C-alpha positions as CSV (number, residue, x, y, z in Angstrom):
1,M,4.3,8.6,9.8
2,K,8.4,7.7,9.1
3,G,8.2,6.3,12.8
4,L,5.5,4.3,12.9
5,A,7.0,3.2,10.1
6,E,10.6,2.8,11.4
7,Y,9.3,0.8,14.0
8,A,6.5,-1.9,12.3
9,M,9.4,-3.5,10.0
10,R,12.5,-3.2,13.7
11,G,11.0,-6.5,13.5
12,R,7.1,-8.7,14.0
13,R,6.3,-8.5,17.4
14,Q,7.0,-4.7,16.7
15,A,4.7,-5.2,14.2
16,I,2.5,-6.8,15.6
17,I,1.8,-4.0,18.2
18,A,1.4,-1.3,16.0
19,V,-1.6,-3.6,14.0
20,L,-2.9,-4.2,17.1
21,L,-2.4,-0.6,19.3
22,T,-3.6,1.3,15.7
23,G,-6.4,-1.2,14.7
24,L,-8.0,-0.6,17.6
25,F,-9.6,2.8,17.4
26,P,-11.4,4.0,14.2
27,M,-10.2,7.3,13.0
28,I,-6.0,5.7,12.5
29,Y,-7.2,1.8,11.7
30,C,-6.4,2.8,8.1
31,F,-2.5,3.2,9.3
32,S,-3.1,-0.7,10.5
33,A,-3.6,-1.4,7.0
34,A,-0.9,1.0,5.6
35,I,1.3,-1.2,8.4
36,V,0.3,-4.7,6.7
37,G,0.5,-3.1,3.5
38,L,4.7,-2.7,4.0
39,V,4.6,-5.9,5.2
40,N,3.5,-7.8,3.3
41,L,5.6,-5.6,0.2
42,R,9.0,-6.0,2.1
43,K,9.0,-9.0,3.6
44,S,7.9,-12.8,2.3
45,A,4.1,-13.8,2.1
46,S,4.1,-15.7,4.9
47,E,5.3,-13.2,7.4
48,G,2.7,-10.6,5.7
49,L,-0.1,-13.9,6.2
50,I,0.5,-13.3,9.7
51,I,0.9,-9.2,10.6
52,L,-2.5,-9.6,8.2
53,L,-4.1,-12.5,10.9
54,W,-3.1,-10.1,14.1
55,S,-4.0,-7.2,12.0
56,L,-7.9,-9.0,11.8
57,L,-8.2,-9.5,16.0
58,P,-9.2,-5.6,15.7
59,A,-11.1,-5.5,13.1
60,A,-12.8,-8.7,14.6
61,L,-13.9,-7.0,17.0
62,F,-15.8,-3.9,14.6
63,W,-17.4,-6.7,12.9
64,M,-19.1,-8.0,16.3
65,A,-20.3,-4.6,16.5
66,G,-21.4,-3.8,12.5
67,D,-18.9,-2.9,11.0
68,S,-17.2,-4.4,8.2
69,I,-14.9,-1.7,6.1
70,P,-11.4,-2.6,8.7
71,M,-12.3,-6.1,8.0
72,V,-12.2,-5.8,4.0
73,L,-9.9,-2.9,4.6
74,M,-7.0,-5.2,5.3
75,L,-8.0,-8.0,3.2
76,S,-7.7,-5.8,0.7
77,T,-4.5,-4.0,2.0
78,A,-3.1,-7.6,1.2
79,I,-4.0,-9.2,-1.1
80,L,-3.0,-6.3,-3.0
81,A,-0.1,-5.4,-2.2
82,Q,0.9,-9.1,-3.0
83,A,-0.6,-7.5,-6.0
84,L,1.9,-4.5,-6.8
85,K,4.4,-6.7,-5.3
86,H,4.1,-10.0,-8.1
87,F,3.5,-7.5,-11.2
88,K,5.4,-4.9,-10.0
89,S,2.6,-2.5,-11.9
90,W,0.2,0.0,-10.2
91,S,-2.2,-0.4,-13.6
92,K,-2.8,-4.5,-12.8
93,M,-2.7,-3.4,-9.3
94,I,-5.0,-1.5,-10.4
95,M,-6.8,-3.7,-12.4
96,L,-7.4,-6.1,-9.1
97,G,-8.4,-3.6,-6.7
98,T,-11.6,-2.3,-9.7
99,V,-12.8,-5.8,-9.1
100,L,-12.5,-6.6,-5.4
101,G,-14.1,-3.1,-5.0
102,I,-17.5,-4.7,-6.7
103,L,-17.5,-7.8,-4.9
104,T,-17.3,-5.4,-1.6
105,Q,-19.9,-3.7,-3.2
106,L,-22.1,-7.1,-4.0
107,S,-21.4,-8.7,-0.7
108,L,-23.9,-5.8,0.7
109,V,-26.0,-6.0,-2.2
110,W,-26.6,-10.4,-1.8
111,Q,-26.5,-9.9,1.9
112,G,-31.1,-9.5,1.7
113,A,-31.4,-8.5,5.3
114,Y,-28.7,-6.0,5.0
115,V,-30.4,-3.8,1.8
116,A,-33.9,-4.5,3.1
117,Q,-33.4,-3.2,6.5
118,L,-31.3,0.2,4.4
119,V,-34.8,-0.2,2.3
120,S,-36.6,0.1,5.1
121,L,-34.7,2.8,7.2
122,V,-34.7,5.5,3.7
123,E,-38.2,5.1,3.4
124,E,-38.8,5.9,7.6
125,V,-37.2,8.8,6.0
126,I,-39.0,9.2,3.2
127,L,-42.4,9.3,4.6
128,V,-41.3,12.2,7.4
129,Q,-40.2,14.1,4.4
130,Q,-43.8,14.1,2.9
131,S,-45.6,14.7,6.3
132,Q,-43.6,17.9,6.5
133,G,-44.2,18.6,2.8
134,I,-41.4,17.8,0.8
135,V,-42.2,16.3,-2.3
136,V,-40.1,13.4,-2.4
137,E,-38.6,12.2,-6.4
138,Y,-37.2,9.2,-5.4
139,S,-37.5,5.6,-3.4
140,A,-36.3,4.5,-1.6
141,N,-34.5,1.6,-3.8
142,E,-33.2,4.2,-6.1
143,V,-31.4,5.8,-2.1
144,V,-30.2,2.1,-1.5
145,N,-28.4,1.9,-5.1
146,L,-26.6,4.5,-4.6
147,L,-25.8,4.0,-1.1
148,L,-23.9,1.3,-2.2
149,S,-22.5,2.2,-4.5
150,F,-20.6,4.9,-3.0
151,Y,-19.7,2.0,-0.2
152,G,-18.0,0.4,-2.9
153,A,-16.4,3.1,-4.2
154,Y,-15.3,4.2,-0.2
155,H,-13.3,1.1,0.6
156,F,-11.7,1.0,-3.1
157,A,-10.2,4.2,-1.9
158,T,-9.2,3.9,1.3
159,V,-7.9,0.8,0.4
160,I,-5.6,2.6,-2.8
161,F,-4.9,5.5,-0.6
162,C,-3.6,2.5,2.4
163,L,-1.2,0.7,-0.7
164,A,0.0,4.0,-1.3
165,L,0.7,4.7,2.6
166,A,2.9,1.9,3.0
167,R,4.1,1.6,-1.0
168,W,5.1,5.3,0.1
169,W,6.7,4.8,3.6
170,Q,8.9,1.6,1.7
171,A,10.7,4.2,-0.4
172,V,11.0,6.5,2.0
173,L,12.7,3.5,3.9
174,Y,14.7,1.4,1.5
175,N,14.6,3.8,-2.0
176,P,13.9,7.6,-1.5
177,G,12.2,8.5,-4.2
178,G,10.6,5.5,-5.8
179,F,7.4,6.9,-4.6
180,K,7.3,9.6,-6.3
181,T,8.4,8.0,-9.0
182,E,6.8,5.1,-9.7
183,F,3.6,7.7,-9.3
184,H,4.1,10.1,-12.1
185,Q,4.2,7.4,-14.4
186,F,1.3,5.6,-14.1
187,K,-1.1,4.8,-16.5
188,L,-3.9,1.9,-17.2
189,E,-4.0,-0.1,-19.6
190,P,-5.5,0.7,-23.2
191,G,-7.4,-1.8,-22.5
192,F,-9.1,-1.4,-19.2
193,A,-8.6,2.3,-20.1
194,I,-10.7,1.1,-23.1
195,L,-13.3,-1.0,-20.9
196,L,-13.8,1.1,-18.3
197,A,-15.0,4.2,-20.8
198,S,-17.1,2.2,-22.0
199,F,-18.9,0.4,-18.9
200,I,-18.8,4.6,-17.9
201,V,-21.0,5.9,-20.7
202,A,-23.4,2.7,-20.3
203,A,-23.2,3.7,-16.3
204,L,-24.6,7.3,-17.5
205,A,-27.1,6.0,-19.6
206,G,-28.8,3.9,-17.1
207,V,-27.7,0.7,-17.6
208,P,-27.9,-1.8,-14.4
209,P,-25.8,-2.8,-13.2
210,L,-23.8,-1.0,-14.3
211,S,-24.5,1.7,-13.3
212,N,-24.2,0.8,-9.6
213,W,-21.1,0.6,-9.8
214,L,-19.2,4.1,-11.1
215,A,-18.3,5.2,-9.2
216,I,-16.1,2.2,-9.0
217,M,-15.1,2.8,-12.3
218,C,-14.4,6.9,-11.8
219,I,-11.8,5.8,-9.6
220,P,-8.9,4.9,-11.5
221,P,-9.0,6.8,-14.4
222,L,-9.1,9.5,-11.5
223,L,-5.7,8.1,-10.2
224,G,-4.4,8.4,-13.9
225,G,-5.1,12.0,-14.6
226,L,-3.2,13.1,-11.0
227,A,-0.9,11.6,-11.9
228,L,0.3,12.5,-15.1
229,L,-1.2,16.5,-13.5
230,H,2.0,15.4,-10.8
231,Y,4.3,14.2,-14.0
232,M,3.2,18.0,-15.5
233,V,4.3,19.9,-12.2
234,A,7.5,17.9,-11.5
235,F,8.0,17.9,-15.2
236,K,8.4,22.1,-15.8
237,K,8.5,22.4,-12.1
238,M,5.7,24.6,-12.0
239,G,5.8,24.8,-8.5
240,F,4.2,22.9,-5.5
241,S,0.7,25.3,-5.5
242,W,-0.2,23.6,-9.0
243,V,-0.6,20.6,-7.0
244,G,-3.1,21.9,-4.8
245,M,-4.6,23.1,-8.1
246,A,-5.1,20.5,-9.8
247,Y,-6.3,18.4,-6.5
248,L,-9.0,21.0,-6.1
249,L,-9.5,20.4,-9.9
250,A,-10.0,16.7,-9.8
251,L,-12.3,17.7,-6.5
252,F,-14.6,20.1,-8.2
253,V,-14.3,19.3,-12.3
254,S,-14.1,16.0,-11.1
255,P,-14.9,14.4,-15.1
256,V,-12.3,16.8,-16.9
257,V,-9.6,14.6,-14.6
258,I,-11.1,11.4,-15.2
259,L,-11.2,12.5,-19.2
260,L,-7.6,12.9,-18.9
261,G,-6.7,9.2,-17.5
262,L,-8.8,7.0,-20.2
263,L,-6.9,9.3,-23.0
264,D,-3.5,9.3,-21.2
265,S,-3.5,6.0,-21.3
266,I,-4.8,5.7,-25.5
267,L,-2.7,8.9,-26.5
268,N,1.0,8.6,-23.7
269,F,0.9,12.1,-23.2
270,R,3.6,12.2,-21.4
271,K,6.1,10.8,-24.4
272,R,4.4,14.0,-25.6
273,I,5.2,16.4,-23.2
274,A,9.0,14.8,-22.7
275,G,9.3,16.1,-26.5
276,A,8.0,19.1,-27.1
């Protein structure tokens, strides 16, 4: 992957070739978005815009085939890359990313025909299950709301992955170790964490429309919790296997990591660990 980043940063022509080729294939168009992010992080906004526009060409092919994810992914990655470059703060960038994730979900909710088609498909599946004697305890609308919620969360998580890859590339090429330091120090703004915690509690209580955004709102504190666990492993020199355990913890007991991320934003566990 480092070789791809080196090639893309040789010049505009190479960056254009890289985003066009990687953007054509479903399994690797994330690399196209990461290149867009890298150029926006490292070079001027005008240069970043040029590469973004070229990356939208293969994304437009997916759009015409009914898949809007690559198009939204390229645009969101470029926007958040510029935000990270301007604010020099992962926390502020994550705040903006959360808003973009919610807007992405709403963009589908507002497409009445698309939602109606989803409801129709789910109703057909439910009818098939009922004809087989299966008791269905959920409605088609509930299933569609869940699908739309996870679409927004999936988009948000993918954008953050692409931007993290871009930032890692930038560090490897121009500032070795910089990404590690940045990520280890990442924690949410206290006010944002309190707001998220309030919204998450309301969402768990079923308050609309917050209940539809629960998965999206859990991503920022989950990242904060993972960043803290990374810091602890590095500070205590505990070995790479502990990093794997941290991700297993995030996978199987994610509420614990989310709570850790929320508490860290207020209590600053890093300061306590360093002073211990």
